[in-house]
Short mmCIF file of C-alpha atoms in Angstrom, two decimals:
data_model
loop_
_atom_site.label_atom_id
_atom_site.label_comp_id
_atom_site.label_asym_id
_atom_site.label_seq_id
_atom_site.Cartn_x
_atom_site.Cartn_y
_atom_site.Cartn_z
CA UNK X 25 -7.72 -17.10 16.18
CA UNK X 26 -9.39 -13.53 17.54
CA UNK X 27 -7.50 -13.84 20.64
CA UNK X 28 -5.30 -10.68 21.16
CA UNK X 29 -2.60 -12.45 23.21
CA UNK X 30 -1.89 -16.46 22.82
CA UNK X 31 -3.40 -17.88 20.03
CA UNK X 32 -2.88 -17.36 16.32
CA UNK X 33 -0.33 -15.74 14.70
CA UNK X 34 -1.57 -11.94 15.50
CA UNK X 35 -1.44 -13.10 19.24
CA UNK X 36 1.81 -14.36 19.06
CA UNK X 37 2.74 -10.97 17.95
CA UNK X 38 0.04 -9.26 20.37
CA UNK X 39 -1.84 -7.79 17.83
CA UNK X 40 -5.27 -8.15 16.76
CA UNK X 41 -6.66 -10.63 14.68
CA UNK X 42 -7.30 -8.37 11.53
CA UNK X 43 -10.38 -9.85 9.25
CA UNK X 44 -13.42 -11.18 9.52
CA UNK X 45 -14.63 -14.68 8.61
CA UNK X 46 -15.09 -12.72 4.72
CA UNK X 47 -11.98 -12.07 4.59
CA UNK X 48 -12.48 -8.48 4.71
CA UNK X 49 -10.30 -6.36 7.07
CA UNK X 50 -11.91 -5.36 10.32
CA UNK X 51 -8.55 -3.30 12.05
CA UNK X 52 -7.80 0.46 11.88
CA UNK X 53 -5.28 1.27 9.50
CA UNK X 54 -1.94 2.04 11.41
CA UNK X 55 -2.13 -1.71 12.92
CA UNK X 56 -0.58 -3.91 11.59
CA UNK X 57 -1.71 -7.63 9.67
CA UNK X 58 -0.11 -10.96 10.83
CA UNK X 59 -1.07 -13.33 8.59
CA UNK X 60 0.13 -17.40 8.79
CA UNK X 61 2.80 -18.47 7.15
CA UNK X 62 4.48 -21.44 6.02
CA UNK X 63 5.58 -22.91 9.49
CA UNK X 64 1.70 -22.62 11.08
CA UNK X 65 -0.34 -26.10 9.96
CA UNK X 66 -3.38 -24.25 8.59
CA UNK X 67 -3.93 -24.86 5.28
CA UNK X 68 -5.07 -22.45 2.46
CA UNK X 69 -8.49 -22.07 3.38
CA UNK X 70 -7.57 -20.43 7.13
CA UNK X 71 -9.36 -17.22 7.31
CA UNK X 72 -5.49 -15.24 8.11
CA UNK X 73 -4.08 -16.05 5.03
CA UNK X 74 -5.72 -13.02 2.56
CA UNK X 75 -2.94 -10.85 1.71
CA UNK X 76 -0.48 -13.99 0.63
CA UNK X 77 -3.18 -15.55 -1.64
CA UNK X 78 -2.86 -12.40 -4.05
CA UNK X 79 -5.07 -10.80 -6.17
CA UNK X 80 -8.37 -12.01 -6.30
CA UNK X 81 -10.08 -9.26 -8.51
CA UNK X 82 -10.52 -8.49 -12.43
CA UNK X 83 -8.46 -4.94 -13.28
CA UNK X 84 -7.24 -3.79 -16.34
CA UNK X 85 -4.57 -1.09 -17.09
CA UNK X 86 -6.49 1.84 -19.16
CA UNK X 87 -5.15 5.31 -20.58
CA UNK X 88 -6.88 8.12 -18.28
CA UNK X 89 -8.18 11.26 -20.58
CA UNK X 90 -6.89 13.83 -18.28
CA UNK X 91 -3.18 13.72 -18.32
CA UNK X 92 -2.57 11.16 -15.45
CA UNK X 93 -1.06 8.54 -17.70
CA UNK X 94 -2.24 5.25 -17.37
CA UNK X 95 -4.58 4.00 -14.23
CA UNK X 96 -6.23 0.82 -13.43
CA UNK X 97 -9.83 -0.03 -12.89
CA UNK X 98 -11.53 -2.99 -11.87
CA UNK X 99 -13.32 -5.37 -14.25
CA UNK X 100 -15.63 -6.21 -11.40
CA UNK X 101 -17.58 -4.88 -7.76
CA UNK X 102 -15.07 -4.97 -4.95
CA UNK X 103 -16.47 -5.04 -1.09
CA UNK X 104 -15.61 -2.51 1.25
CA UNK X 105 -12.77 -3.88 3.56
CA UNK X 106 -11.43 -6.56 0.94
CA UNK X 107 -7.97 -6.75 -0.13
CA UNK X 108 -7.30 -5.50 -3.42
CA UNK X 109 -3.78 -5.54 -4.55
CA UNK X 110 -0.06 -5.45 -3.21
CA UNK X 111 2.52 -2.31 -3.95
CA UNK X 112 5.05 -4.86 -5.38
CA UNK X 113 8.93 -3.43 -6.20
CA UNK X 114 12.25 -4.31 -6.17
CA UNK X 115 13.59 -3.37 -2.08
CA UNK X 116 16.28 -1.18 -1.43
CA UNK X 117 18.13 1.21 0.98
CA UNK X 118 16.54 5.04 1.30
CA UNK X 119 20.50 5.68 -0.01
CA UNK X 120 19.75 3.95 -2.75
CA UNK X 121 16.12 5.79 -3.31
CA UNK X 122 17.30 9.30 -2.86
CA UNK X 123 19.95 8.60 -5.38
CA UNK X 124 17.51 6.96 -8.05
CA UNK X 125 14.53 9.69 -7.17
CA UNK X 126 17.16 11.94 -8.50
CA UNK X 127 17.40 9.83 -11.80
CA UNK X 128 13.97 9.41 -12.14
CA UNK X 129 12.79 13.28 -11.45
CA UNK X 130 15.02 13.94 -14.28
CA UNK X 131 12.83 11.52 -16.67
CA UNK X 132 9.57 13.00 -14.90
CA UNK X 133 8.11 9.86 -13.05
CA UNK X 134 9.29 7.52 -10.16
CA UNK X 135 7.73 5.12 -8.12
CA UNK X 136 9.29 5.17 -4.77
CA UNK X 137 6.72 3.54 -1.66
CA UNK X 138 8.68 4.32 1.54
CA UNK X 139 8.40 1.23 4.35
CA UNK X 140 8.21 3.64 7.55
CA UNK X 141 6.41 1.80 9.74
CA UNK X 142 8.96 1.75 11.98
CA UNK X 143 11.78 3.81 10.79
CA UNK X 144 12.98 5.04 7.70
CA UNK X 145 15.53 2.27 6.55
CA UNK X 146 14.21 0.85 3.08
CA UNK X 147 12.11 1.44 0.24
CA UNK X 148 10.18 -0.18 -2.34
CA UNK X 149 10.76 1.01 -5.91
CA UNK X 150 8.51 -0.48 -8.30
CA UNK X 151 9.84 1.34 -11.82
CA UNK X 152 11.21 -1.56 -13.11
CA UNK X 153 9.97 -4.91 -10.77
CA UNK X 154 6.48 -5.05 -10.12
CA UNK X 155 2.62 -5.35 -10.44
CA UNK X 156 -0.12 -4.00 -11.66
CA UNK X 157 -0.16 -1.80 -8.62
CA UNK X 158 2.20 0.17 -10.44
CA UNK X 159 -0.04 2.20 -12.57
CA UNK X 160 -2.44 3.26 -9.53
CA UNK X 161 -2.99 6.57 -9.04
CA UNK X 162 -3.51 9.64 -6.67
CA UNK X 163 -6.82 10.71 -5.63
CA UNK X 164 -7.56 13.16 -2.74
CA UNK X 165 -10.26 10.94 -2.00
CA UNK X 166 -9.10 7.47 -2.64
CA UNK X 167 -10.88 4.31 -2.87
CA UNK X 168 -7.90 2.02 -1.55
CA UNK X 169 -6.15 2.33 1.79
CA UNK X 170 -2.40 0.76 2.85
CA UNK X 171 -1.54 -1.54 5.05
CA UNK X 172 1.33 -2.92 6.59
CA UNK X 173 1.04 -6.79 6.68
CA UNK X 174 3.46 -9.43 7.62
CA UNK X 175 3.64 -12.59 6.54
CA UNK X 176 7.06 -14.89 6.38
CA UNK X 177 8.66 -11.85 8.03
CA UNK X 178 8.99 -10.53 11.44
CA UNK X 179 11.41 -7.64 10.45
CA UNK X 180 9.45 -4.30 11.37
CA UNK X 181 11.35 -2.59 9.06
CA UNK X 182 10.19 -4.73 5.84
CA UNK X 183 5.86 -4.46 6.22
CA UNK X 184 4.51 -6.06 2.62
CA UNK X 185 2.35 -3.33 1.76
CA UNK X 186 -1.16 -4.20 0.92
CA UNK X 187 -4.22 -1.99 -0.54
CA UNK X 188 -7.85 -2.85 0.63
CA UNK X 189 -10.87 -0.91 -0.70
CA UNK X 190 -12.59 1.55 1.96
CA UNK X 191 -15.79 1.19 0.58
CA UNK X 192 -17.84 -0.60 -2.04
CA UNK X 193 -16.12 -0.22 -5.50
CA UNK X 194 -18.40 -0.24 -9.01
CA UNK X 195 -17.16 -2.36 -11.76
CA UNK X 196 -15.72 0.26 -14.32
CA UNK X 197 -14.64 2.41 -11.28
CA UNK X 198 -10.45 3.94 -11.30
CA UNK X 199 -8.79 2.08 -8.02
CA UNK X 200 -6.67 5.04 -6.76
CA UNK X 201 -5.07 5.53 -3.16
CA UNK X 202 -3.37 8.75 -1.66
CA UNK X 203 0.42 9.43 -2.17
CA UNK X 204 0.39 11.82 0.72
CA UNK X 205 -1.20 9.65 3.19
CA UNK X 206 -0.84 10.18 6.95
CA UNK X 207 -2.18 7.35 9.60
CA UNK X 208 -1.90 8.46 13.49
CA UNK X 209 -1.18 5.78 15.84
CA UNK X 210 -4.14 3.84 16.82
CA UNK X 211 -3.03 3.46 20.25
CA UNK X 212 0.37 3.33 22.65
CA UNK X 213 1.10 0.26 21.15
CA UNK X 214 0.84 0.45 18.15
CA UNK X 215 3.39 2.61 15.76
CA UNK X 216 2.60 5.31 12.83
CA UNK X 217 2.24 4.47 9.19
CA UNK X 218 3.17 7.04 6.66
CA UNK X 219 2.88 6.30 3.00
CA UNK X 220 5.72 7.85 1.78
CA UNK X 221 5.46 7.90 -1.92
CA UNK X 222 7.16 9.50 -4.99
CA UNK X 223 5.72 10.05 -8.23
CA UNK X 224 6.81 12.62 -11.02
CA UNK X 225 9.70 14.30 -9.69
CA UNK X 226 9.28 14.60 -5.91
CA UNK X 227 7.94 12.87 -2.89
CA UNK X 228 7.82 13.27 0.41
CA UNK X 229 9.09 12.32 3.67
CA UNK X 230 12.36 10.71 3.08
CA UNK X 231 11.07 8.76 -0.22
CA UNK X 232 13.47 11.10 -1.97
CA UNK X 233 12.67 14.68 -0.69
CA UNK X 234 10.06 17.01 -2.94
CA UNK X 235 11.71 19.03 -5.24
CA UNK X 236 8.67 21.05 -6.34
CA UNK X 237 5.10 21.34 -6.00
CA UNK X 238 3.21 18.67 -8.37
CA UNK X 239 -0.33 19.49 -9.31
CA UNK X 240 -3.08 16.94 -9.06
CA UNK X 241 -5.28 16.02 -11.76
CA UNK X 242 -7.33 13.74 -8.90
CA UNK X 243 -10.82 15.74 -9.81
CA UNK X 244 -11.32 14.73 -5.99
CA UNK X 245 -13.89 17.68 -4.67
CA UNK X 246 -12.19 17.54 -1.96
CA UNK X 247 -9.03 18.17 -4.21
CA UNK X 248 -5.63 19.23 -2.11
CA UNK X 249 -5.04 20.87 -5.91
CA UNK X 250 -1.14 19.48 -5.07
CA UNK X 251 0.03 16.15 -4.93
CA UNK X 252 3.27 17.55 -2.67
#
């Protein structure tokens, strides 16, 4: 399984094998997750299938006090490293998403999640199909990172994109990850991974283009004091 070339799924792909015997992800963000799929003859219990066996935690949607709308928390301690949730939406064509961000800044929210980890082709736009992962918000200093995972596809251009916690999470504690998010390559193999994501009448990158500085309400210290 951890070999990089031969091997298991990841080596197939030459990429790493991305978690450890926990289940908890052990790669740099910016490389991707291969995880095993329907055609390999592991069953459920193989220690590359985290992602696909959904989510595993207690949340709950709650009303935030500070004007950020709804949020979710968890019910219960998450590990650092463990995967949390999936950004779940309906996919369609960056044409598409710059024609609906223009919709939805009109009625003051969207929910547009880029899938750039290659180029700029599709998006994910979870306003209407979705998850929980829908009511997640910003934070300057988030407690959830993205990832791009594969799992029953090879396309580059359609990653599943999956949130693990980057460090210990309290039960009670908001899960938020950053909108504006910016990973560097790793190294000369492996590609960059924006999170391109729209909320509240802009976004960035291509996932539809800002139309106006949004202020944050993260509380962050570290606070960017704009969203875009």
């Amino acid at each position: 399984l951890a070999e990089a070339a031969g091997g298991c799924c990841p080596g197939a792909s030459r990429n790493k094998f991305a978690y450890n015997e926990a289940g908890q992800v052990r790669i740099r963000a910016g490389l991707p997750i291969y995880e095993c799929n329907s055609r390999c003859r592991c069953g459920a219990d193989c220690p590359n299938r985290v992602v696909q066996k959904g989510i595993r935690y207690d949340l709950c949607i709650f009303r935030t006090g500070n004007g950020r709308g709804w949020g979710v928390r968890t019910l219960e301690r998450i590990r650092k490293n463990s995967f949390v949730m999936e950004y779940v939406g309906e996919i369609i064509t960056s044409e598409e998403a710059e024609r609906r961000g223009q919709v939805y800044d009109r009625q003051g929210a969207t929910y547009l999640f880029d899938l750039d980890y290659v180029e700029d082709v599709y998006t994910v736009d979870a306003a209407h199909y979705g998850n929980i992962s829908h009511f997640v918000n910003h934070s300057c200093d988030p407690n959830l990172q993205v990832y791009n995972v594969f799992i029953e596809n090879l396309d580059e251009r359609l990653p599943r994109i999956a949130l693990f916690a980057t460090r210990p999470i309290r039960a009670g504690e908001e899960l938020t990850f950053d909108y504006n998010m910016h990973v560097d390559p790793v190294d000369a193999e492996s590609t960059r991974m924006d999170s391109n994501f729209g909320l509240a009448g802009g976004g960035l990158g291509g996932s539809p283009r800002a139309r106006g500085r949004i202020e944050c309400k993260c509380g962050a210290a570290a606070c960017r004091k704009y969203l875009f």
